[in-house]
mmCIF file of C-alpha atoms in Angstrom:
data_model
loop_
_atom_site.group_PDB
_atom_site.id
_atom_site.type_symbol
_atom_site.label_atom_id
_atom_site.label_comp_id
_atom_site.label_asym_id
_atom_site.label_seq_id
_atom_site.Cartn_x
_atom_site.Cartn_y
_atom_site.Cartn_z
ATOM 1 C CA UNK Z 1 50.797 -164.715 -12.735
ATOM 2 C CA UNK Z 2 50.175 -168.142 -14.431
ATOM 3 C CA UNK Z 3 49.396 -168.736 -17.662
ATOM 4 C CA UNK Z 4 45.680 -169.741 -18.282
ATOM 5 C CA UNK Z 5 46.275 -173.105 -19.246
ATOM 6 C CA UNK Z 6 45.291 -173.984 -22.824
ATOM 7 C CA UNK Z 7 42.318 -176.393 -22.131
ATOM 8 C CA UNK Z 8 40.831 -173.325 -20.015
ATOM 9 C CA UNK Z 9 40.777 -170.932 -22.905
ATOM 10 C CA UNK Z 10 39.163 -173.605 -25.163
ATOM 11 C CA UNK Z 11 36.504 -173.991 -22.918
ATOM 12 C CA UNK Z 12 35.552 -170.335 -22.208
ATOM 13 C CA UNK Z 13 36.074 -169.793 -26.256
ATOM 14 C CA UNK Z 14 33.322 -172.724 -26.956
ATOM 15 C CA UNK Z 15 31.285 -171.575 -23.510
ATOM 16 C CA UNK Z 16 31.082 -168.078 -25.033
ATOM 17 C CA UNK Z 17 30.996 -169.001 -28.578
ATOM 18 C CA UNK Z 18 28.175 -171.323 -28.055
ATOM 19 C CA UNK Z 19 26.258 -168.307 -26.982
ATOM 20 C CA UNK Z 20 26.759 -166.133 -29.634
ATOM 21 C CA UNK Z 21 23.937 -166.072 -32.014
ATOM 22 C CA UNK Z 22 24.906 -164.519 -35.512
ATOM 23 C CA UNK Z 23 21.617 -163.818 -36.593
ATOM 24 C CA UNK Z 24 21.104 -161.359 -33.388
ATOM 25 C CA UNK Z 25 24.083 -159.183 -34.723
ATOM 26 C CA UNK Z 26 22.362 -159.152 -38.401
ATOM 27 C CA UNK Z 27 21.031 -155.550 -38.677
ATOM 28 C CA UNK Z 28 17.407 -155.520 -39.676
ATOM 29 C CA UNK Z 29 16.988 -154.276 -43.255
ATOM 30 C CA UNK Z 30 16.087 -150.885 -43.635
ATOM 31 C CA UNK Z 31 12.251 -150.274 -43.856
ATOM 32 C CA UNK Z 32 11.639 -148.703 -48.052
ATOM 33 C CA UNK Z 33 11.706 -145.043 -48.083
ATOM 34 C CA UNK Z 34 7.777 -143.627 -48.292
ATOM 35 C CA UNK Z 35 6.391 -142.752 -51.785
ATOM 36 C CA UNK Z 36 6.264 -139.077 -52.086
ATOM 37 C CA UNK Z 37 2.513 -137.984 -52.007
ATOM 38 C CA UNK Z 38 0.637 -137.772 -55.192
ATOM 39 C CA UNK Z 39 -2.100 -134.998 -55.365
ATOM 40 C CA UNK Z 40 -4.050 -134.332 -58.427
ATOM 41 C CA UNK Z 41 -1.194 -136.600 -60.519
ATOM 42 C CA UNK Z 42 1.415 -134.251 -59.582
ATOM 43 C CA UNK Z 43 4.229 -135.826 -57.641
ATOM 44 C CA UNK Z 44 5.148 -133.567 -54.268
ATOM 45 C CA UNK Z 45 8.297 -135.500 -54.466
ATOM 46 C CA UNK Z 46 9.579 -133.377 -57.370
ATOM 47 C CA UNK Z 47 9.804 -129.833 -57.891
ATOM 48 C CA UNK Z 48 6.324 -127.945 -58.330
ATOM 49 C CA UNK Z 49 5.614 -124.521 -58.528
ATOM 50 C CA UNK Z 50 2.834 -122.316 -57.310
ATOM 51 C CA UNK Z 51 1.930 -118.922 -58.958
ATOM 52 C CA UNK Z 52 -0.400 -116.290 -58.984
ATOM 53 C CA UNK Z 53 -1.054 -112.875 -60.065
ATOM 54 C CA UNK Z 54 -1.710 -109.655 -58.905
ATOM 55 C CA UNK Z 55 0.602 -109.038 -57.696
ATOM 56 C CA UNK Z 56 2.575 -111.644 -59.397
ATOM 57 C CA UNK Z 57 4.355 -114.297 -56.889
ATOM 58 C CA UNK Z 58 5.536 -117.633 -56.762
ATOM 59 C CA UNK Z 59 6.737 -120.325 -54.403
ATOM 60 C CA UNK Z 60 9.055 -122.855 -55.810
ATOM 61 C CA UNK Z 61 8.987 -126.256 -53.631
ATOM 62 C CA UNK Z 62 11.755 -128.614 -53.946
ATOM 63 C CA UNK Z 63 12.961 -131.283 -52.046
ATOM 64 C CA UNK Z 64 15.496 -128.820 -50.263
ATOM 65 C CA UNK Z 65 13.586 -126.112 -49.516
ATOM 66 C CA UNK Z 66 10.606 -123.646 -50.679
ATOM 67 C CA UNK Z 67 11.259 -120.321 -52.229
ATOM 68 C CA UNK Z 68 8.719 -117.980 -51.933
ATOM 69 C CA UNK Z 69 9.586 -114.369 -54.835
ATOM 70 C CA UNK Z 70 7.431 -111.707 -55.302
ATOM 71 C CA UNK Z 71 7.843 -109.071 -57.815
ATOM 72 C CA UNK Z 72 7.636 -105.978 -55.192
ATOM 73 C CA UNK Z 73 9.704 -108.143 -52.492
ATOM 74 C CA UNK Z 74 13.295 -109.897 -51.835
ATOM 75 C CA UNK Z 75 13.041 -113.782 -52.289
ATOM 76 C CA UNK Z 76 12.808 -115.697 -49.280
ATOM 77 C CA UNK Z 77 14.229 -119.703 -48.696
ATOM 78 C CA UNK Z 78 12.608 -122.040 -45.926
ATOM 79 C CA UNK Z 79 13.493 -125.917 -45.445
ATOM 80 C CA UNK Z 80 11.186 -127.963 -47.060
ATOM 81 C CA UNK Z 81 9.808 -129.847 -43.446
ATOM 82 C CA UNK Z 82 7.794 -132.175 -46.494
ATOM 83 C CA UNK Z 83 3.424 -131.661 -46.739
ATOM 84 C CA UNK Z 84 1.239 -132.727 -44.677
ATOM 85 C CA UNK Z 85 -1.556 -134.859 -47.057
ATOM 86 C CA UNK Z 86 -4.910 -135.204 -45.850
ATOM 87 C CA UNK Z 87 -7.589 -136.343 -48.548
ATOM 88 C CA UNK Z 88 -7.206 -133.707 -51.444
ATOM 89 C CA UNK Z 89 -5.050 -131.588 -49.416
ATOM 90 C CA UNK Z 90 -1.433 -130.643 -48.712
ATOM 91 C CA UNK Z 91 0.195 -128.342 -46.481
ATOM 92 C CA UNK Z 92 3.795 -127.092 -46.420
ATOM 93 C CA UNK Z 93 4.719 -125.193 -43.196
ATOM 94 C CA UNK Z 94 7.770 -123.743 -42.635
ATOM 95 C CA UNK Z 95 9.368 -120.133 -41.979
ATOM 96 C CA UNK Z 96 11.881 -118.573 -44.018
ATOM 97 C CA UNK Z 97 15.332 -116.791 -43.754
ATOM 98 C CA UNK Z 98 13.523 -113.536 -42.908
ATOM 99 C CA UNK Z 99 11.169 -115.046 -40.313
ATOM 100 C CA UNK Z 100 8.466 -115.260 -41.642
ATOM 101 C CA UNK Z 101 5.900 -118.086 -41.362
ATOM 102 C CA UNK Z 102 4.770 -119.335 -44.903
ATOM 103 C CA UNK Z 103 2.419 -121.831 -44.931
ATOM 104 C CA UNK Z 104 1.240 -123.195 -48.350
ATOM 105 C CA UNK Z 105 -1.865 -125.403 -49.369
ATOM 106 C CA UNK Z 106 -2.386 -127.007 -52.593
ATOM 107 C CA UNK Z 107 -6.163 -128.306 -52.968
ATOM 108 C CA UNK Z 108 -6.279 -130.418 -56.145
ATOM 109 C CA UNK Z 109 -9.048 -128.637 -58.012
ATOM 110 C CA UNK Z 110 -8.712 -127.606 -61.717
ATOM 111 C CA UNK Z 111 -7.200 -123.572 -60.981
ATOM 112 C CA UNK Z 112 -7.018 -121.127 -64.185
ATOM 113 C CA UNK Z 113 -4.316 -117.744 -63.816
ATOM 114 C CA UNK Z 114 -7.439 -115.617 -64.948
ATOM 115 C CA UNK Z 115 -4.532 -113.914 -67.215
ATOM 116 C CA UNK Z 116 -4.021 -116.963 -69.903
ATOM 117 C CA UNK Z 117 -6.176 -120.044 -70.780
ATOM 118 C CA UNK Z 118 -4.121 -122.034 -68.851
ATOM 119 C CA UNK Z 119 -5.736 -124.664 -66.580
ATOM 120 C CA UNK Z 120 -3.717 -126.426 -63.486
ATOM 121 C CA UNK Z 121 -4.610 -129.379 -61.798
ATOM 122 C CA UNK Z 122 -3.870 -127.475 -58.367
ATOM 123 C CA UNK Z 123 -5.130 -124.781 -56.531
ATOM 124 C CA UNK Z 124 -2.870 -122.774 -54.164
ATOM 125 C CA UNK Z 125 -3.305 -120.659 -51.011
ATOM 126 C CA UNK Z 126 -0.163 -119.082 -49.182
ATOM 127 C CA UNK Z 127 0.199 -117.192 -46.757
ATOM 128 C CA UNK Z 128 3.387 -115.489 -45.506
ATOM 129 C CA UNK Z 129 3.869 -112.662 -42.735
ATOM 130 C CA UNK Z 130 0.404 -111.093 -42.622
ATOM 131 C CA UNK Z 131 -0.323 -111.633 -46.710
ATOM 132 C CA UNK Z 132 -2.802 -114.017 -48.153
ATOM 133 C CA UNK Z 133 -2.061 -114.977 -51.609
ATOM 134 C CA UNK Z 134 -4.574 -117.470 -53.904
ATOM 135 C CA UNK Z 135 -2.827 -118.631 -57.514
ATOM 136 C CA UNK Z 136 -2.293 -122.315 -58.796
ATOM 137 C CA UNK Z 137 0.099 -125.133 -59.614
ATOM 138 C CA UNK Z 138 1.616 -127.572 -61.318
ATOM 139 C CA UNK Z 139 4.849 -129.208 -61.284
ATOM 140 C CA UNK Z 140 7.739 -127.661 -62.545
ATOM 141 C CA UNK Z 141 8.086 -130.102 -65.367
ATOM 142 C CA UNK Z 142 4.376 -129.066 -66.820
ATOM 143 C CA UNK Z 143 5.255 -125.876 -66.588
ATOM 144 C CA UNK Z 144 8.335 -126.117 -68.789
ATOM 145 C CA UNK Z 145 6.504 -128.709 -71.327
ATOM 146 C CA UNK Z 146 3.711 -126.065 -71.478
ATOM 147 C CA UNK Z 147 6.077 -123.001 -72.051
ATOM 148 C CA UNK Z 148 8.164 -125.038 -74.633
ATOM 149 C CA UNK Z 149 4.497 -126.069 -76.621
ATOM 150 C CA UNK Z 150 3.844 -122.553 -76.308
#
């Protein structure tokens, strides 16, 4: 084999060079992460929890995941798949560990325990496995302000 000679390998460096475009191998900024929904002033992006009575239940709803407890029942964890908003309303579907669907709805309407005179600025529907549960909400931060005034 010869060597390519040195005048060659200029030219294909500038030939090729000349069609490189730096600005086509800049990657494209990343488009800003979505602002977490806001229903009712309570930001879905943080933790809020939804409660009720009789019997007494709650779903916690994180970032990570939803935890649905219930006094008479073992707790059950399910990925937080993030709510679907639509006007006043937002949905969480998932299923949990036990395989269960649980589907929760927060409708931001003014929602009283009926056990305390407590107010929240959500209402809450879930339903898991063949139970329908009704309670409110609030985020987890209100609830811990509230129990500290208390």
């Amino acid at each position: 084999m010869r060597p390519i000679a040195p005048a060659l390998t200029a030219a294909v460096l500038t030939l090729v060079g000349g069609c490189y475009d730096r600005k086509d191998q800049t990657p494209e900024a990343a488009p800003p992460p979505e602002p977490a929904p806001v229903l009712a002033g309570v930001d879905l992006g943080k933790p809020v929890r939804a409660l009720g009575t009789e019997p007494f239940w709650s779903v916690e709803i994180t970032p990570d995941g939803l935890v649905y407890t219930r006094v008479d029942q073992p707790a059950q964890h399910a990925p937080n798949r993030g709510a679907t908003v639509q006007g006043t309303v937002a949905t969480y579907a998932t299923s949990t560990d036990l395989n269960q669907a649980l589907n929760v709805v927060l409708i931001a309407t003014e929602c009283s325990d009926g056990m305390s005179d407590r107010t929240y600025p959500l209402t809450a529907k879930v339903e898991i496995g063949d139970d329908t549960l009704t309670g409110c909400a609030a985020s987890v931060a209100a609830l811990a302000t509230r129990d500290e005034a208390g």
